[in-house]
PDB file of C-alpha atoms in Angstrom:
ATOM      1  CA  MET A   1      82.916  84.245  88.365  1.00  0.00           C
ATOM      2  CA  LYS A   2      81.620  82.261  91.736  1.00  0.00           C
ATOM      3  CA  LYS A   3      78.125  82.880  93.503  1.00  0.00           C
ATOM      4  CA  VAL A   4      78.271  83.032  97.261  1.00  0.00           C
ATOM      5  CA  SER A   5      75.657  82.827  98.980  1.00  0.00           C
ATOM      6  CA  VAL A   6      74.328  84.283 102.102  1.00  0.00           C
ATOM      7  CA  GLU A   7      75.391  81.599 104.762  1.00  0.00           C
ATOM      8  CA  GLU A   8      79.589  82.088 103.182  1.00  0.00           C
ATOM      9  CA  MET A   9      79.091  85.426 103.182  1.00  0.00           C
ATOM     10  CA  GLN A  10      78.617  85.725 106.905  1.00  0.00           C
ATOM     11  CA  ARG A  11      81.185  82.764 107.238  1.00  0.00           C
ATOM     12  CA  ILE A  12      83.541  85.596 105.582  1.00  0.00           C
ATOM     13  CA  VAL A  13      82.552  88.115 107.463  1.00  0.00           C
ATOM     14  CA  ALA A  14      81.648  86.743 110.602  1.00  0.00           C
ATOM     15  CA  GLY A  15      84.960  84.418 110.790  1.00  0.00           C
ATOM     16  CA  GLU A  16      87.723  86.894 110.930  1.00  0.00           C
ATOM     17  CA  LEU A  17      86.956  87.839 114.512  1.00  0.00           C
ATOM     18  CA  SER A  18      84.319  85.365 115.990  1.00  0.00           C
ATOM     19  CA  LEU A  19      83.506  85.734 119.678  1.00  0.00           C
ATOM     20  CA  ARG A  20      86.938  82.853 120.124  1.00  0.00           C
ATOM     21  CA  SER A  21      89.346  85.456 118.975  1.00  0.00           C
ATOM     22  CA  ARG A  22      87.467  88.395 120.803  1.00  0.00           C
ATOM     23  CA  ILE A  23      88.614  86.477 124.516  1.00  0.00           C
ATOM     24  CA  ALA A  24      92.330  85.746 123.310  1.00  0.00           C
ATOM     25  CA  TYR A  25      92.340  89.362 121.836  1.00  0.00           C
ATOM     26  CA  ALA A  26      90.515  90.350 125.019  1.00  0.00           C
ATOM     27  CA  ALA A  27      93.330  88.143 127.384  1.00  0.00           C
ATOM     28  CA  LEU A  28      96.080  89.138 125.450  1.00  0.00           C
ATOM     29  CA  LEU A  29      95.526  92.838 126.649  1.00  0.00           C
ATOM     30  CA  LEU A  30      94.902  91.436 130.074  1.00  0.00           C
ATOM     31  CA  VAL A  31      97.783  89.675 130.741  1.00  0.00           C
ATOM     32  CA  ALA A  32     100.183  91.895 129.310  1.00  0.00           C
ATOM     33  CA  LEU A  33      98.543  94.703 131.315  1.00  0.00           C
ATOM     34  CA  LEU A  34      98.970  92.461 134.010  1.00  0.00           C
ATOM     35  CA  MET A  35     102.889  91.796 133.121  1.00  0.00           C
ATOM     36  CA  ALA A  36     103.395  95.590 131.967  1.00  0.00           C
ATOM     37  CA  GLY A  37     102.424  95.979 135.558  1.00  0.00           C
ATOM     38  CA  GLY A  38     103.790  94.036 137.636  1.00  0.00           C
ATOM     39  CA  ILE A  39     107.430  95.385 135.365  1.00  0.00           C
ATOM     40  CA  ALA A  40     106.217  99.009 136.435  1.00  0.00           C
ATOM     41  CA  SER A  41     106.066  97.240 140.398  1.00  0.00           C
ATOM     42  CA  LEU A  42     109.232  95.616 140.781  1.00  0.00           C
ATOM     43  CA  LEU A  43     110.887  99.294 138.686  1.00  0.00           C
ATOM     44  CA  LEU A  44     109.905 101.321 141.068  1.00  0.00           C
ATOM     45  CA  THR A  45     109.446 100.003 144.758  1.00  0.00           C
ATOM     46  CA  GLU A  46     112.601  97.527 144.700  1.00  0.00           C
ATOM     47  CA  GLU A  47     115.754  99.855 145.228  1.00  0.00           C
ATOM     48  CA  GLY A  48     119.738  98.949 144.105  1.00  0.00           C
ATOM     49  CA  LEU A  49     118.972  96.789 140.844  1.00  0.00           C
ATOM     50  CA  PRO A  50     122.106  97.187 138.417  1.00  0.00           C
ATOM     51  CA  ARG A  51     121.294  99.200 135.439  1.00  0.00           C
ATOM     52  CA  ARG A  52     120.547  96.863 133.107  1.00  0.00           C
ATOM     53  CA  THR A  53     118.145  94.727 134.937  1.00  0.00           C
ATOM     54  CA  GLU A  54     116.626  98.678 135.109  1.00  0.00           C
ATOM     55  CA  ILE A  55     116.721  99.291 131.000  1.00  0.00           C
ATOM     56  CA  ALA A  56     115.511  95.240 130.866  1.00  0.00           C
ATOM     57  CA  PHE A  57     112.217  96.233 133.050  1.00  0.00           C
ATOM     58  CA  ALA A  58     112.293  99.427 130.898  1.00  0.00           C
ATOM     59  CA  VAL A  59     112.172  97.087 127.648  1.00  0.00           C
ATOM     60  CA  LEU A  60     109.952  94.558 129.211  1.00  0.00           C
ATOM     61  CA  ILE A  61     107.672  97.341 130.057  1.00  0.00           C
ATOM     62  CA  VAL A  62     107.508  99.196 126.851  1.00  0.00           C
ATOM     63  CA  ILE A  63     106.486  95.659 124.898  1.00  0.00           C
ATOM     64  CA  GLY A  64     104.252  95.087 127.227  1.00  0.00           C
ATOM     65  CA  LEU A  65     102.244  98.437 126.770  1.00  0.00           C
ATOM     66  CA  SER A  66     103.145  97.587 122.941  1.00  0.00           C
ATOM     67  CA  TRP A  67     100.468  94.254 123.320  1.00  0.00           C
ATOM     68  CA  VAL A  68      98.438  95.982 125.121  1.00  0.00           C
ATOM     69  CA  ALA A  69      98.317  98.595 122.803  1.00  0.00           C
ATOM     70  CA  TYR A  70      97.834  96.165 119.830  1.00  0.00           C
ATOM     71  CA  ALA A  71      94.632  93.544 121.965  1.00  0.00           C
ATOM     72  CA  ALA A  72      92.800  97.066 122.181  1.00  0.00           C
ATOM     73  CA  TRP A  73      93.231  98.775 118.728  1.00  0.00           C
ATOM     74  CA  VAL A  74      92.241  95.073 117.512  1.00  0.00           C
ATOM     75  CA  LEU A  75      89.392  95.119 119.868  1.00  0.00           C
ATOM     76  CA  THR A  76      88.094  98.211 119.370  1.00  0.00           C
ATOM     77  CA  ARG A  77      87.827  98.015 115.414  1.00  0.00           C
ATOM     78  CA  ARG A  78      83.820  98.237 113.859  1.00  0.00           C
ATOM     79  CA  ARG A  79      85.142  95.962 110.931  1.00  0.00           C
ATOM     80  CA  VAL A  80      85.905  93.309 109.278  1.00  0.00           C
ATOM     81  CA  LEU A  81      89.758  93.813 109.797  1.00  0.00           C
ATOM     82  CA  LEU A  82      91.343  90.813 106.270  1.00  0.00           C
ATOM     83  CA  ALA A  83      93.733  89.524 108.471  1.00  0.00           C
ATOM     84  CA  GLY A  84      96.015  93.135 108.742  1.00  0.00           C
ATOM     85  CA  HIS A  85      96.114  93.397 112.510  1.00  0.00           C
ATOM     86  CA  ARG A  86      97.929  89.317 112.276  1.00  0.00           C
ATOM     87  CA  ILE A  87      99.965  91.628 109.799  1.00  0.00           C
ATOM     88  CA  ILE A  88     101.258  93.378 112.287  1.00  0.00           C
ATOM     89  CA  ALA A  89     101.612  91.288 114.849  1.00  0.00           C
ATOM     90  CA  ALA A  90     103.585  88.892 113.392  1.00  0.00           C
ATOM     91  CA  ARG A  91     105.993  92.399 113.336  1.00  0.00           C
ATOM     92  CA  MET A  92     105.436  93.385 117.008  1.00  0.00           C
ATOM     93  CA  ALA A  93     106.853  89.814 117.405  1.00  0.00           C
ATOM     94  CA  ILE A  94     109.057  89.523 115.150  1.00  0.00           C
ATOM     95  CA  ALA A  95     110.938  92.650 116.812  1.00  0.00           C
ATOM     96  CA  PHE A  96     110.457  92.341 120.362  1.00  0.00           C
ATOM     97  CA  THR A  97     112.143  88.673 119.738  1.00  0.00           C
ATOM     98  CA  SER A  98     114.793  90.602 117.609  1.00  0.00           C
ATOM     99  CA  VAL A  99     115.559  93.220 120.656  1.00  0.00           C
ATOM    100  CA  PHE A 100     115.082  89.608 123.012  1.00  0.00           C
ATOM    101  CA  VAL A 101     117.774  87.676 121.174  1.00  0.00           C
ATOM    102  CA  VAL A 102     120.376  90.854 120.185  1.00  0.00           C
ATOM    103  CA  GLY A 103     120.286  90.936 123.677  1.00  0.00           C
ATOM    104  CA  ALA A 104     121.196  87.583 124.845  1.00  0.00           C
ATOM    105  CA  MET A 105     123.700  87.704 122.937  1.00  0.00           C
ATOM    106  CA  LEU A 106     125.186  91.557 124.303  1.00  0.00           C
ATOM    107  CA  LEU A 107     125.550  88.970 127.367  1.00  0.00           C
ATOM    108  CA  ALA A 108     126.315  85.998 126.389  1.00  0.00           C
ATOM    109  CA  MET A 109     123.540  84.441 127.291  1.00  0.00           C
ATOM    110  CA  TRP A 110     123.880  81.340 124.311  1.00  0.00           C
ATOM    111  CA  PRO A 111     120.893  78.973 125.173  1.00  0.00           C
ATOM    112  CA  ALA A 112     118.344  81.814 125.600  1.00  0.00           C
ATOM    113  CA  ALA A 113     119.495  84.093 122.562  1.00  0.00           C
ATOM    114  CA  ILE A 114     119.209  79.700 120.921  1.00  0.00           C
ATOM    115  CA  PHE A 115     115.773  79.576 122.177  1.00  0.00           C
ATOM    116  CA  GLY A 116     115.191  83.675 121.180  1.00  0.00           C
ATOM    117  CA  ALA A 117     116.413  82.228 117.259  1.00  0.00           C
ATOM    118  CA  VAL A 118     114.034  79.277 118.054  1.00  0.00           C
ATOM    119  CA  LEU A 119     111.127  81.594 118.284  1.00  0.00           C
ATOM    120  CA  LEU A 120     112.314  84.557 115.959  1.00  0.00           C
ATOM    121  CA  ILE A 121     111.723  81.092 113.160  1.00  0.00           C
ATOM    122  CA  VAL A 122     108.483  81.240 114.298  1.00  0.00           C
ATOM    123  CA  ALA A 123     107.529  84.498 113.999  1.00  0.00           C
ATOM    124  CA  VAL A 124     109.074  84.531 110.879  1.00  0.00           C
ATOM    125  CA  ALA A 125     106.362  82.320 110.026  1.00  0.00           C
ATOM    126  CA  MET A 126     103.394  83.405 111.271  1.00  0.00           C
ATOM    127  CA  LEU A 127     104.250  86.989 109.271  1.00  0.00           C
ATOM    128  CA  LEU A 128     104.851  84.547 106.104  1.00  0.00           C
ATOM    129  CA  HIS A 129     101.159  83.408 106.430  1.00  0.00           C
ATOM    130  CA  ALA A 130      99.709  85.857 107.638  1.00  0.00           C
ATOM    131  CA  ARG A 131     100.454  87.828 104.255  1.00  0.00           C
ATOM    132  CA  LYS A 132      99.366  85.099 102.741  1.00  0.00           C
ATOM    133  CA  ARG A 133      96.142  84.414 104.368  1.00  0.00           C
ATOM    134  CA  PHE A 134      96.185  88.627 103.540  1.00  0.00           C
ATOM    135  CA  ALA A 135      96.416  87.312 100.228  1.00  0.00           C
ATOM    136  CA  GLN A 136      93.905  85.211  99.855  1.00  0.00           C
ATOM    137  CA  LEU A 137      90.785  87.598 101.931  1.00  0.00           C
ATOM    138  CA  LEU A 138      92.264  90.483  99.424  1.00  0.00           C
ATOM    139  CA  GLN A 139      91.812  88.153  95.763  1.00  0.00           C
ATOM    140  CA  ARG A 140      88.094  86.918  97.573  1.00  0.00           C
ATOM    141  CA  ARG A 141      87.690  90.790  98.172  1.00  0.00           C
ATOM    142  CA  ARG A 142      88.213  92.017  94.759  1.00  0.00           C
ATOM    143  CA  GLU A 143      85.869  88.620  93.446  1.00  0.00           C
ATOM    144  CA  LEU A 144      83.413  90.161  95.321  1.00  0.00           C
ATOM    145  CA  GLU A 145      83.915  93.296  94.380  1.00  0.00           C
ATOM    146  CA  ALA A 146      83.409  92.753  90.474  1.00  0.00           C
ATOM    147  CA  MET A 147      80.302  90.514  90.760  1.00  0.00           C
ATOM    148  CA  GLN A 148      78.576  94.047  91.990  1.00  0.00           C
TER     149      GLN A 148
END
């Protein structure tokens, strides 16, 4: 088995949630919070909105708050996440994009449905990549544990 240097181990551990990643998750948290808050204020202050608009706004608020919860969860972890957070994010992206595609299809908004389908393909590709990375890290952890 290959020996791991201290520098390589530090790189592996530090690379999982680097400063750049933490800044990106903080930005996600803020943007999702602003989006959910802005849509909630529209929903609460605008009178006479059509029912389907109210439903769409409510769904968007739930999606925004879900991303806020996800970003907060990632930022509050005190350990290496072993790429599990990427799998969760990809699953969320698939779920939310699927809701968008179904809604667009039900409303016969075909350009939006096609765009959503493209985004859905991207989300599935992200999930496959995240699972591959998770398997690689898991294998690496097994190798390191076997060295002890």
